[in-house]
XYZ file of N, CA, C and O in Angstrom:
828
model
N 40.025 86.183 -50.406
C 39.497 85.849 -49.458
C 37.580 85.033 -50.598
O 36.840 85.399 -49.809
N 38.149 86.160 -51.326
C 37.040 86.033 -52.240
C 36.564 84.294 -52.644
O 35.041 83.876 -52.018
N 37.437 83.659 -52.293
C 36.924 82.063 -52.830
C 36.955 81.586 -51.045
O 35.833 80.698 -51.517
N 36.714 82.344 -50.076
C 36.891 82.117 -48.498
C 35.460 82.886 -48.730
O 34.186 81.507 -48.565
N 34.675 82.866 -48.623
C 32.753 84.001 -48.942
C 32.871 83.567 -49.874
O 31.593 82.248 -49.491
N 32.980 82.902 -51.495
C 32.227 81.752 -52.196
C 31.942 80.594 -51.665
O 30.758 80.006 -51.564
N 32.942 79.398 -51.057
C 33.126 79.188 -50.650
C 31.462 78.255 -49.288
O 31.339 78.062 -48.906
N 32.095 79.941 -48.463
C 31.001 79.982 -47.572
C 29.439 79.904 -47.647
O 28.844 79.293 -46.569
N 29.247 80.570 -49.146
C 28.238 80.687 -49.704
C 27.251 79.660 -48.970
O 26.169 79.231 -48.795
N 28.009 78.729 -50.748
C 27.895 77.747 -50.950
C 27.709 76.147 -49.817
O 26.626 75.862 -49.611
N 28.007 76.466 -49.231
C 28.399 76.171 -48.170
C 27.185 76.185 -47.019
O 26.030 75.170 -46.662
N 26.600 77.259 -47.576
C 25.660 78.053 -46.385
C 24.713 77.058 -47.154
O 23.272 76.767 -46.835
N 24.240 77.591 -48.643
C 22.977 77.101 -49.173
C 22.666 75.364 -48.802
O 21.633 75.569 -48.617
N 24.209 75.040 -49.371
C 24.032 73.465 -49.230
C 23.473 73.468 -48.014
O 22.423 71.836 -46.990
N 23.918 74.139 -46.752
C 23.272 73.402 -45.360
C 21.216 73.340 -45.479
O 20.705 72.914 -44.784
N 21.627 74.605 -46.681
C 19.841 74.603 -45.728
C 18.696 74.439 -46.901
O 17.955 73.630 -46.516
N 19.606 74.028 -47.855
C 19.514 72.201 -48.577
C 18.961 71.350 -48.024
O 17.731 70.899 -48.274
N 19.607 70.635 -46.893
C 20.320 69.337 -46.471
C 18.571 69.263 -45.710
O 17.841 68.544 -45.834
N 19.053 71.088 -44.344
C 17.772 70.974 -43.656
C 16.186 70.767 -43.893
O 14.937 70.020 -43.381
N 15.673 72.008 -45.600
C 14.540 71.361 -45.843
C 14.477 70.090 -46.418
O 13.374 70.386 -46.276
N 15.343 69.904 -46.616
C 14.940 68.317 -46.996
C 14.738 67.426 -46.142
O 14.492 65.951 -46.832
N 15.418 67.747 -45.028
C 15.467 67.064 -44.088
C 13.934 67.224 -43.322
O 13.152 65.902 -42.989
N 13.679 67.847 -43.635
C 12.025 68.425 -42.803
C 10.855 68.107 -43.707
O 10.027 67.413 -42.729
N 11.219 67.875 -45.619
C 10.216 67.390 -45.965
C 10.253 66.139 -45.883
O 8.812 65.452 -45.504
N 11.114 65.213 -45.621
C 11.354 63.609 -46.003
C 10.601 63.370 -44.009
O 8.982 62.456 -43.788
N 10.690 64.331 -43.363
C 10.148 63.944 -41.998
C 8.602 64.349 -41.892
O 7.562 63.211 -41.687
N 8.294 65.189 -42.874
C 6.803 65.499 -42.615
C 5.971 64.355 -43.597
O 4.899 63.639 -43.424
N 6.670 63.823 -45.146
C 6.503 62.726 -45.605
C 6.060 62.054 -44.206
O 5.364 61.061 -44.106
N 7.224 61.369 -43.991
C 7.427 59.611 -43.142
C 6.128 60.196 -41.611
O 5.128 59.371 -42.032
N 5.665 61.622 -40.979
C 4.615 61.811 -40.186
C 2.835 60.954 -40.710
O 2.001 60.657 -40.582
N 2.964 62.016 -42.679
C 2.312 61.730 -43.606
C 1.054 60.640 -43.663
O 0.292 59.561 -43.024
N 2.979 59.797 -44.075
C 2.848 58.397 -44.038
C 2.043 57.399 -42.807
O 0.974 56.613 -42.709
N 2.858 57.581 -41.829
C 2.528 57.030 -40.708
C 1.313 57.396 -40.021
O -0.151 56.387 -39.840
N 0.586 58.583 -39.957
C -0.929 59.200 -40.283
C -1.587 58.211 -40.957
O -2.506 57.580 -40.196
N -1.755 58.280 -42.168
C -2.523 57.469 -43.140
C -2.130 56.050 -42.926
O -3.542 55.496 -42.679
N -1.863 55.543 -42.687
C -1.416 54.045 -41.923
C -2.219 53.528 -41.125
O -2.897 53.005 -41.153
N -2.322 54.870 -39.783
C -2.431 54.321 -38.795
C -4.653 54.521 -39.142
O -5.188 53.969 -38.483
N -4.554 55.762 -39.529
C -5.897 56.271 -40.400
C -6.415 54.736 -40.493
O -8.083 54.611 -40.830
N -5.716 54.240 -41.647
C -6.203 53.015 -42.467
C -6.188 51.982 -41.107
O -7.679 51.155 -41.712
N -6.184 51.431 -40.760
C -5.611 50.441 -39.058
C -6.880 50.400 -38.618
O -7.776 49.519 -38.090
N -7.214 52.267 -39.149
C -7.902 52.469 -37.726
C -10.001 52.113 -38.212
O -10.299 51.092 -37.214
N -9.319 52.163 -39.804
C -10.474 52.002 -40.659
C -11.132 51.093 -40.693
O -12.420 49.961 -40.464
N -10.000 50.118 -40.592
C -10.111 48.676 -41.075
C -10.572 47.593 -39.775
O -11.599 46.774 -39.567
N -9.997 48.266 -38.607
C -10.562 47.887 -37.433
C -12.291 47.839 -37.730
O -12.640 46.901 -36.813
N -12.284 49.332 -36.622
C -13.994 49.893 -37.588
C -14.664 48.492 -38.299
O -15.479 48.221 -37.726
N -14.341 48.824 -39.369
C -14.922 47.803 -40.205
C -15.326 45.995 -39.789
O -16.094 45.455 -39.678
N -13.929 45.629 -39.468
C -14.039 44.410 -38.712
C -14.846 44.065 -37.295
O -15.636 43.295 -37.119
N -15.090 45.232 -36.661
C -15.440 45.229 -35.393
C -17.230 45.290 -35.582
O -17.756 43.998 -35.262
N -17.771 46.106 -36.262
C -18.728 46.152 -37.112
C -19.300 44.652 -38.253
O -20.804 44.487 -37.378
N -18.555 43.526 -38.820
C -18.282 42.193 -38.701
C -19.507 41.397 -38.355
O -20.403 41.168 -38.421
N -18.206 41.452 -36.945
C -18.272 40.936 -36.528
C -19.822 41.289 -35.488
O -20.421 40.445 -35.168
N -20.073 41.682 -34.703
C -20.660 42.430 -34.479
C -22.220 42.361 -34.674
O -23.019 42.026 -34.151
N -22.365 42.257 -36.324
C -23.537 42.257 -37.257
C -24.256 41.092 -36.442
O -24.913 40.626 -36.946
N -22.477 40.412 -36.624
C -23.017 38.368 -36.681
C -23.824 38.253 -35.727
O -24.961 36.861 -35.793
N -22.625 38.778 -34.807
C -23.735 38.666 -33.628
C -25.005 38.967 -32.625
O -25.860 38.176 -32.472
N -25.787 39.528 -33.370
C -27.131 40.614 -33.510
C -27.784 39.789 -34.265
O -28.728 38.921 -33.856
N -26.984 38.953 -35.481
C -28.716 37.534 -35.821
C -27.955 36.550 -35.176
O -29.234 36.121 -35.492
N -26.897 36.456 -34.402
C -26.633 35.251 -33.688
C -28.191 34.820 -33.055
O -28.596 34.458 -31.745
N -28.128 36.303 -32.064
C -29.092 36.256 -30.226
C -30.108 36.386 -30.930
O -31.645 35.784 -30.693
N -30.535 37.559 -32.950
C -32.324 37.874 -33.407
C -32.576 36.025 -33.524
O -33.854 35.694 -33.045
N -31.943 35.415 -33.514
C -32.015 34.062 -33.796
C -32.068 32.953 -33.496
O -31.673 31.008 -32.896
N -31.419 33.048 -31.857
C -31.114 32.181 -30.398
C -29.804 31.382 -31.023
O -30.000 29.878 -30.502
N -29.279 31.664 -32.025
C -27.909 30.430 -32.418
C -26.717 30.375 -31.275
O -26.395 31.439 -31.364
N -27.093 30.845 -30.313
C -25.761 30.456 -29.589
C -25.049 28.673 -29.595
O -22.901 30.007 -29.661
N -24.481 28.333 -30.683
C -23.599 28.326 -32.023
C -22.805 29.197 -31.653
O -21.380 28.949 -31.983
N -23.604 29.507 -33.295
C -22.359 30.902 -33.045
C -21.661 31.600 -32.760
O -21.239 32.287 -32.844
N -22.509 32.089 -31.223
C -22.526 32.719 -30.773
C -20.841 33.762 -29.477
O -20.316 33.815 -29.110
N -21.002 31.400 -29.805
C -19.773 31.378 -28.866
C -18.574 30.578 -29.545
O -17.525 31.601 -29.350
N -19.108 30.806 -30.639
C -17.831 31.421 -31.874
C -16.807 32.782 -31.471
O -15.420 32.983 -31.547
N -17.762 33.268 -30.549
C -17.343 34.491 -30.372
C -16.842 34.954 -28.421
O -15.819 36.170 -28.449
N -17.282 34.038 -28.441
C -16.197 33.976 -26.829
C -15.266 34.741 -26.542
O -14.312 33.621 -27.594
N -14.275 35.648 -26.021
C -12.809 34.988 -25.611
C -12.701 33.976 -25.239
O -13.023 33.485 -24.048
N -10.981 33.393 -26.049
C -11.114 31.814 -25.343
C -10.481 31.893 -24.051
O -10.254 31.243 -23.738
N -9.596 33.360 -23.539
C -9.142 32.895 -22.425
C -9.993 33.593 -21.518
O -10.240 33.305 -20.235
N -10.925 34.505 -21.431
C -11.111 35.230 -20.008
C -12.959 34.702 -20.871
O -13.654 35.489 -19.026
N -13.895 34.340 -21.818
C -14.132 34.304 -21.582
C -15.726 35.702 -21.537
O -14.849 35.815 -22.373
N -16.849 35.002 -21.115
C -17.394 36.380 -21.784
C -18.917 36.875 -20.664
O -18.811 35.388 -19.510
N -18.942 38.077 -20.136
C -19.568 38.151 -18.777
C -21.072 39.045 -19.324
O -20.756 40.211 -20.879
N -22.616 38.730 -19.266
C -23.426 39.446 -19.452
C -23.836 39.713 -18.200
O -23.703 40.094 -17.061
N -24.683 40.890 -18.504
C -24.768 42.529 -17.781
C -26.437 42.621 -17.810
O -26.143 43.614 -19.372
N -26.755 43.031 -17.095
C -28.718 43.586 -17.978
C -28.744 45.280 -17.350
O -29.854 45.408 -17.721
N -27.869 45.844 -16.874
C -27.471 47.525 -16.614
C -25.884 47.517 -17.065
O -25.415 46.805 -17.114
N -26.506 49.198 -17.655
C -25.269 50.441 -17.926
C -23.899 49.761 -16.991
O -23.082 49.958 -17.490
N -24.953 49.647 -15.771
C -22.960 49.618 -14.243
C -23.096 48.027 -14.249
O -23.999 46.858 -14.114
N -21.484 47.762 -14.526
C -21.028 46.301 -14.798
C -21.489 45.689 -12.401
O -20.662 47.504 -12.354
N -21.530 45.388 -12.035
C -21.117 44.746 -10.771
C -20.123 43.710 -11.363
O -21.225 42.399 -11.233
N -18.763 43.695 -11.132
C -18.188 42.528 -11.976
C -18.084 41.221 -10.102
O -18.400 40.743 -11.258
N -18.032 41.813 -9.955
C -18.831 40.070 -8.710
C -19.921 39.904 -8.405
O -19.365 38.787 -7.847
N -20.474 40.199 -8.896
C -21.721 39.397 -9.039
C -22.353 39.126 -10.900
O -22.824 37.402 -10.167
N -21.949 39.085 -11.662
C -22.308 38.867 -12.890
C -21.493 37.743 -13.449
O -19.882 37.419 -13.778
N -22.212 36.542 -13.360
C -21.706 35.614 -13.987
C -20.544 35.536 -15.423
O -21.414 35.834 -16.166
N -18.892 34.771 -15.315
C -18.232 34.974 -16.741
C -18.382 33.383 -17.058
O -18.883 32.315 -16.587
N -18.861 33.371 -19.010
C -19.465 32.439 -19.539
C -18.629 31.521 -20.100
O -17.902 32.211 -20.963
N -17.477 30.457 -20.413
C -16.576 29.748 -20.903
C -17.601 30.003 -22.769
O -19.001 29.508 -22.552
N -17.163 29.854 -23.553
C -17.394 28.734 -25.443
C -18.157 27.548 -25.238
O -18.802 27.463 -25.808
N -18.270 26.513 -24.409
C -18.937 25.745 -24.664
C -20.438 25.283 -23.387
O -20.583 25.593 -23.636
N -19.496 26.744 -22.517
C -20.730 27.159 -21.890
C -21.743 27.352 -22.658
O -23.928 27.157 -22.715
N -21.746 28.208 -23.472
C -22.786 29.636 -24.094
C -23.408 28.467 -24.696
O -24.264 28.810 -25.547
N -22.071 27.717 -25.685
C -23.396 26.678 -26.750
C -23.656 26.113 -26.219
O -24.871 25.560 -26.613
N -24.130 25.733 -25.486
C -24.376 24.540 -25.076
C -26.131 25.959 -24.056
O -27.371 25.113 -23.549
N -26.565 26.848 -24.158
C -27.096 27.470 -23.013
C -28.877 26.886 -23.652
O -30.152 26.693 -22.863
N -29.424 27.202 -25.272
C -30.886 25.632 -25.246
C -30.857 24.878 -23.984
O -31.975 24.679 -23.627
N -30.345 24.344 -23.571
C -30.243 22.653 -22.776
C -30.267 22.903 -21.481
O -29.903 21.906 -20.945
N -29.008 23.711 -21.214
C -28.925 24.472 -20.324
C -30.592 24.836 -19.316
O -30.488 26.313 -19.039
N -30.700 24.118 -17.522
C -31.695 23.845 -16.775
C -31.546 25.553 -15.394
O -32.081 25.234 -14.894
N -29.379 24.732 -15.815
C -28.843 25.712 -14.393
C -29.887 27.261 -13.933
O -29.759 27.740 -15.293
N -29.916 27.995 -12.988
C -30.498 28.852 -12.837
C -29.184 29.065 -12.419
O -28.743 29.039 -10.922
N -28.881 30.745 -11.960
C -27.551 31.326 -11.865
C -28.317 32.565 -11.718
O -28.947 33.073 -11.685
N -27.251 33.426 -10.870
C -27.588 34.730 -10.532
C -26.821 35.851 -11.069
O -25.588 35.525 -11.487
N -27.515 36.534 -12.087
C -27.079 37.153 -13.413
C -27.090 39.028 -12.528
O -26.032 39.473 -13.846
N -26.915 38.689 -11.621
C -27.053 40.842 -10.666
C -28.139 40.625 -9.969
O -28.824 40.046 -9.610
N -28.556 41.751 -9.496
C -29.217 42.699 -9.154
C -30.809 43.312 -9.837
O -30.198 44.075 -9.992
N -31.881 42.692 -8.992
C -32.643 43.009 -9.980
C -32.404 45.590 -9.906
O -32.966 45.627 -8.362
N -33.014 46.320 -11.004
C -32.474 47.170 -10.171
C -33.652 48.090 -9.597
O -35.156 47.789 -9.811
N -33.920 48.699 -8.491
C -34.902 49.549 -7.671
C -35.132 48.790 -6.815
O -35.320 49.597 -5.490
N -35.095 47.100 -7.033
C -36.523 46.324 -5.916
C -34.352 46.240 -5.414
O -34.373 45.363 -3.896
N -33.428 45.919 -5.607
C -31.727 45.103 -4.768
C -31.994 43.212 -5.168
O -30.804 42.862 -4.421
N -32.934 42.386 -5.493
C -33.669 41.182 -4.918
C -32.175 40.662 -6.659
O -32.496 41.405 -7.248
N -31.875 39.924 -6.381
C -31.264 38.758 -7.275
C -32.236 38.757 -8.174
O -32.868 38.514 -7.874
N -31.494 38.318 -9.580
C -31.769 37.989 -10.888
C -31.471 36.637 -11.319
O -30.241 36.292 -10.838
N -31.787 35.032 -10.279
C -31.729 33.800 -10.551
C -32.532 33.793 -11.913
O -33.775 33.108 -11.347
N -31.816 33.039 -13.002
C -32.682 32.820 -14.328
C -31.701 31.461 -13.941
O -29.967 31.960 -14.395
N -32.987 31.291 -15.462
C -32.473 30.216 -17.073
C -30.924 31.171 -17.605
O -32.116 32.096 -18.257
N -31.005 30.502 -18.543
C -29.819 31.931 -19.787
C -31.694 32.038 -20.873
O -31.133 32.948 -20.749
N -32.119 30.394 -20.524
C -33.437 30.800 -21.852
C -33.549 31.609 -21.147
O -34.196 32.825 -22.077
N -34.631 31.654 -19.786
C -34.970 33.026 -19.544
C -34.416 34.090 -19.419
O -35.175 35.113 -19.478
N -32.612 34.204 -18.978
C -32.873 35.718 -19.081
C -31.762 35.569 -19.849
O -33.405 37.493 -20.694
N -32.347 35.462 -21.515
C -32.830 36.230 -22.391
C -33.645 37.047 -23.095
O -33.642 37.672 -23.444
N -34.624 35.904 -22.960
C -36.117 37.017 -22.969
C -36.328 38.034 -21.722
O -37.214 39.026 -22.182
N -36.109 37.773 -20.406
C -36.335 39.053 -19.704
C -34.901 40.292 -19.685
O -35.199 41.844 -19.429
N -34.558 39.995 -19.611
C -33.275 40.807 -19.516
C -31.603 41.399 -20.731
O -30.874 42.274 -21.243
N -31.202 39.929 -21.688
C -30.577 40.154 -23.085
C -31.969 40.769 -24.009
O -31.033 41.658 -24.151
N -32.148 39.561 -25.174
C -33.142 40.457 -26.581
C -33.742 41.060 -25.739
O -35.148 40.061 -26.439
N -34.149 42.140 -24.964
C -35.749 42.701 -24.928
C -35.787 43.971 -25.901
O -37.028 44.491 -26.153
N -35.525 43.730 -27.274
C -36.200 44.126 -28.180
C -34.892 44.303 -29.428
O -34.179 43.000 -29.799
N -35.840 43.779 -30.394
C -34.868 43.787 -31.740
C -34.112 44.399 -32.132
O -34.257 46.037 -32.859
N -32.637 43.707 -32.372
C -31.936 45.133 -32.093
C -31.593 45.067 -33.466
O -30.210 45.313 -34.213
N -31.509 44.135 -34.657
C -31.461 43.564 -36.256
C -32.010 45.342 -36.860
O -31.815 45.743 -37.750
N -32.921 45.426 -36.476
C -33.417 47.379 -36.162
C -33.289 47.983 -36.125
O -34.634 49.214 -35.171
N -31.869 48.660 -35.123
C -31.925 49.175 -34.922
C -31.176 51.025 -35.001
O -31.767 51.478 -35.848
N -32.392 51.809 -34.401
C -32.010 52.521 -35.112
C -31.078 54.041 -35.094
O -30.375 54.915 -35.914
N -29.864 52.921 -34.135
C -28.014 54.242 -34.096
C -27.271 52.859 -33.690
O -27.095 51.957 -32.443
N -26.088 52.940 -34.271
C -25.362 51.603 -34.403
C -23.643 52.508 -34.035
O -23.397 52.920 -35.163
N -22.863 52.260 -33.456
C -22.006 53.288 -32.496
C -21.269 52.290 -33.039
O -21.327 51.424 -32.235
N -19.573 52.770 -33.182
C -18.815 51.605 -32.753
C -17.238 52.467 -32.740
O -17.066 54.057 -32.598
N -16.872 52.143 -30.882
C -15.638 52.506 -30.395
C -16.261 54.099 -29.873
O -15.636 55.345 -29.791
N -17.725 54.701 -29.810
C -18.620 55.144 -29.442
C -19.491 55.859 -28.704
O -20.662 55.558 -28.972
N -19.441 54.583 -26.532
C -20.329 54.995 -25.717
C -20.925 56.303 -25.383
O -20.234 56.606 -24.792
N -22.278 55.816 -25.824
C -23.096 56.546 -25.514
C -24.410 56.161 -24.378
O -24.627 55.481 -24.401
N -24.106 57.655 -23.235
C -24.903 56.417 -22.365
C -26.069 56.991 -22.329
O -26.529 58.634 -22.312
N -26.948 56.452 -21.844
C -28.772 56.692 -22.674
C -29.334 57.338 -21.476
O -31.129 58.352 -21.135
N -28.934 56.432 -20.190
C -29.865 56.459 -19.116
C -28.907 57.211 -18.190
O -29.009 57.984 -18.148
N -30.051 57.215 -16.751
C -30.653 57.613 -15.196
C -29.341 57.067 -14.836
O -28.526 57.256 -13.511
N -28.976 55.899 -15.348
C -27.340 55.445 -14.554
C -25.985 55.135 -14.925
O -26.521 54.828 -16.269
N -25.500 55.232 -14.301
C -23.662 55.090 -14.530
C -23.962 54.005 -15.062
O -23.491 53.279 -14.770
N -22.949 54.307 -15.971
C -22.330 53.353 -17.108
C -20.349 53.670 -17.074
O -19.718 54.299 -16.771
N -19.665 51.895 -17.002
C -18.931 52.004 -16.123
C -18.042 51.242 -17.311
O -17.346 50.375 -16.667
N -19.017 50.832 -18.247
C -18.219 49.906 -19.088
C -16.393 49.929 -19.355
O -15.844 48.964 -19.765
N -15.947 51.415 -20.009
C -14.819 51.428 -20.539
C -14.047 51.452 -19.105
O -12.318 51.583 -19.528
N -13.968 51.413 -17.413
C -12.989 51.144 -16.606
C -13.471 49.733 -16.426
O -12.328 48.805 -15.467
N -14.299 48.966 -17.219
C -13.865 47.320 -16.937
C -13.771 46.502 -17.806
O -12.756 45.728 -17.436
N -13.340 47.085 -18.589
C -13.070 46.580 -20.043
C -12.329 47.576 -20.622
O -12.782 48.164 -22.118
N -11.172 47.987 -20.498
C -9.996 49.114 -20.006
C -9.035 49.463 -22.237
O -8.866 49.850 -22.585
N -9.398 47.531 -22.099
C -7.828 46.922 -23.626
C -9.043 47.233 -24.865
O -8.903 46.983 -25.537
N -10.766 47.468 -24.102
C -12.084 46.795 -24.522
C -12.261 47.841 -25.916
O -11.738 48.859 -25.559
N -12.766 47.255 -27.249
C -13.602 48.334 -27.819
C -15.229 47.394 -27.882
O -14.810 46.790 -27.815
N -15.926 49.338 -28.396
C -16.652 48.492 -28.567
C -18.307 48.214 -29.698
O -17.592 49.692 -30.018
N -18.671 47.678 -29.415
C -20.089 48.218 -30.190
C -21.677 48.715 -30.339
O -22.021 47.297 -29.211
N -21.780 49.300 -30.207
C -23.474 49.654 -29.757
C -24.688 49.487 -30.468
O -24.773 50.422 -31.512
N -25.704 49.277 -30.241
C -27.023 48.732 -30.891
C -28.423 49.026 -30.461
O -28.509 49.082 -29.621
N -28.613 51.154 -30.676
C -29.388 51.363 -30.349
C -30.617 51.180 -30.320
O -31.402 51.989 -31.597
N -32.117 50.909 -29.521
C -33.276 51.063 -29.986
C -34.244 52.067 -29.567
O -34.057 51.317 -28.248
N -34.293 53.177 -30.236
C -35.765 53.843 -29.309
C -37.007 53.452 -28.742
O -37.103 54.129 -27.351
N -37.513 52.125 -29.284
C -38.800 52.519 -28.468
C -39.695 52.884 -28.165
O -39.895 54.293 -29.537
N -40.869 53.122 -27.690
C -41.648 54.224 -27.952
C -41.508 54.884 -26.478
O -40.937 54.557 -25.141
N -42.367 56.152 -26.506
C -42.677 57.413 -25.501
C -43.295 56.734 -24.430
O -42.664 56.513 -23.275
N -44.598 55.985 -24.531
C -45.681 55.244 -24.132
C -44.740 54.159 -22.725
O -45.178 54.206 -21.531
N -44.770 53.754 -23.388
C -43.817 52.665 -22.516
C -42.063 52.975 -22.157
O -42.187 51.563 -21.315
N -41.686 53.687 -22.460
C -40.292 54.386 -22.312
C -39.122 53.231 -22.307
O -38.794 52.031 -21.615
N -39.399 51.643 -22.830
C -39.003 50.756 -23.623
C -38.165 50.934 -24.404
O -37.659 49.942 -25.158
N -37.225 52.406 -24.552
C -35.739 51.912 -24.869
C -34.318 51.196 -24.364
O -34.564 50.350 -23.320
N -34.161 50.705 -25.547
C -33.098 49.651 -25.324
C -31.832 49.700 -26.298
O -31.579 50.702 -27.087
N -30.385 49.546 -25.336
C -28.925 50.026 -26.084
C -27.596 48.581 -25.436
O -27.606 47.849 -25.051
N -27.949 48.001 -26.662
C -27.014 46.739 -26.949
C -25.680 46.775 -26.813
O -25.702 47.098 -27.889
N -24.786 46.507 -25.866
C -23.382 47.264 -26.400
C -22.629 46.235 -26.148
O -22.902 45.133 -25.342
N -21.567 45.803 -26.842
C -21.046 44.359 -26.929
C -19.389 44.709 -26.625
O -19.063 45.994 -27.536
N -19.108 44.278 -25.386
C -17.368 44.797 -26.033
C -16.277 43.687 -26.556
O -16.330 41.966 -26.167
N -15.420 44.534 -27.082
C -14.154 43.226 -27.734
C -13.156 43.441 -27.264
O -12.998 44.738 -26.201
N -12.364 42.503 -26.867
C -10.605 42.575 -27.381
C -10.127 41.220 -27.921
O -10.840 40.919 -28.189
N -8.703 41.629 -28.886
C -8.130 41.870 -29.675
C -7.548 40.348 -28.795
O -6.671 40.573 -28.423
N -7.895 39.856 -30.290
C -6.434 37.997 -30.157
C -5.783 37.689 -31.396
O -7.294 37.283 -32.114
N -4.784 37.725 -31.431
C -3.808 37.602 -32.549
C -4.985 37.996 -33.503
O -5.277 37.102 -34.708
N -4.962 39.262 -33.667
C -5.591 40.339 -34.436
C -7.237 39.437 -34.980
O -6.782 40.128 -36.131
N -7.584 39.573 -33.573
C -9.223 39.135 -34.038
C -9.423 39.998 -32.946
O -9.030 39.602 -32.390
N -11.052 39.462 -33.450
C -11.825 39.999 -32.210
C -12.383 39.300 -31.417
O -13.448 38.751 -31.716
N -13.098 39.764 -29.894
C -13.544 38.492 -29.201
C -14.383 38.717 -27.825
O -13.902 39.823 -28.409
N -15.267 38.593 -28.333
C -16.237 38.936 -27.060
C -15.818 38.763 -25.078
O -16.126 37.476 -25.302
N -15.713 40.258 -24.909
C -16.145 39.605 -23.148
C -16.982 40.018 -22.618
O -16.661 39.537 -21.462
N -17.716 40.420 -23.274
C -19.389 41.474 -21.995
C -19.813 41.504 -22.739
O -19.796 42.543 -24.387
N -21.422 40.815 -23.078
C -22.303 41.762 -23.217
C -23.606 42.333 -22.321
O -23.891 41.721 -21.317
N -23.517 44.388 -22.027
C -23.982 44.729 -21.598
C -25.468 45.488 -21.901
O -25.614 45.656 -24.036
N -26.149 46.487 -21.779
C -27.649 45.761 -21.729
C -28.053 47.251 -21.791
O -28.520 47.414 -20.100
N -27.568 48.229 -21.582
C -28.477 49.801 -20.782
C -30.674 50.288 -21.487
O -30.438 50.110 -22.685
N -30.863 50.453 -20.338
C -31.817 50.438 -20.965
C -32.661 51.083 -19.263
O -32.015 52.057 -18.724
N -33.791 51.696 -19.965
C -34.607 52.684 -18.531
C -34.532 52.253 -16.930
O -35.025 50.849 -17.149
N -34.203 52.957 -16.914
C -34.789 52.539 -15.178
C -35.261 53.258 -14.596
O -36.183 54.490 -15.350
N -35.761 53.049 -13.330
C -35.863 53.804 -12.436
C -35.310 54.847 -11.511
O -33.977 54.972 -11.669
């Protein structure tokens, strides 16, 4: 009888040790997974920011050759003059078209003017000056990665239009007198472990 009790006790201790070991292994595994995920997220953010900074530099220098290298190879890139994207109105360009913007004299329809509803009909060069690079975004007051913030009174739908995208935004506060703040939003999607532009959106003060 005593032997049975001793054996039972040893078995119970062994079972408890096994359970404890299993729980420890699971916790360690979960911690390793969480750490790996955090490292991958940080690496993605770092890569996104690096790409975005190069794109802003390209825009600042009107270097459409450089900009074209970041255009999504399958989906192309959509240019949007305001925070609310109207997919049916705004054109999508392939990399080759973007590369040719400096010499492109064709007039495209880029959307509708806020307030008047008039069509925005401009050449790429005119659109660049009037609706795209309206502030020096290399001197941004705030840069956000994967944290889009609506700045004005117009509804923002970038997350709805680009549900698989990651975003980097460059906010310039402008001046209170002019109400000329602007927020350049770059939308990226992943292709073969790299990030490509699918959209450039400019949020700005509207009436």
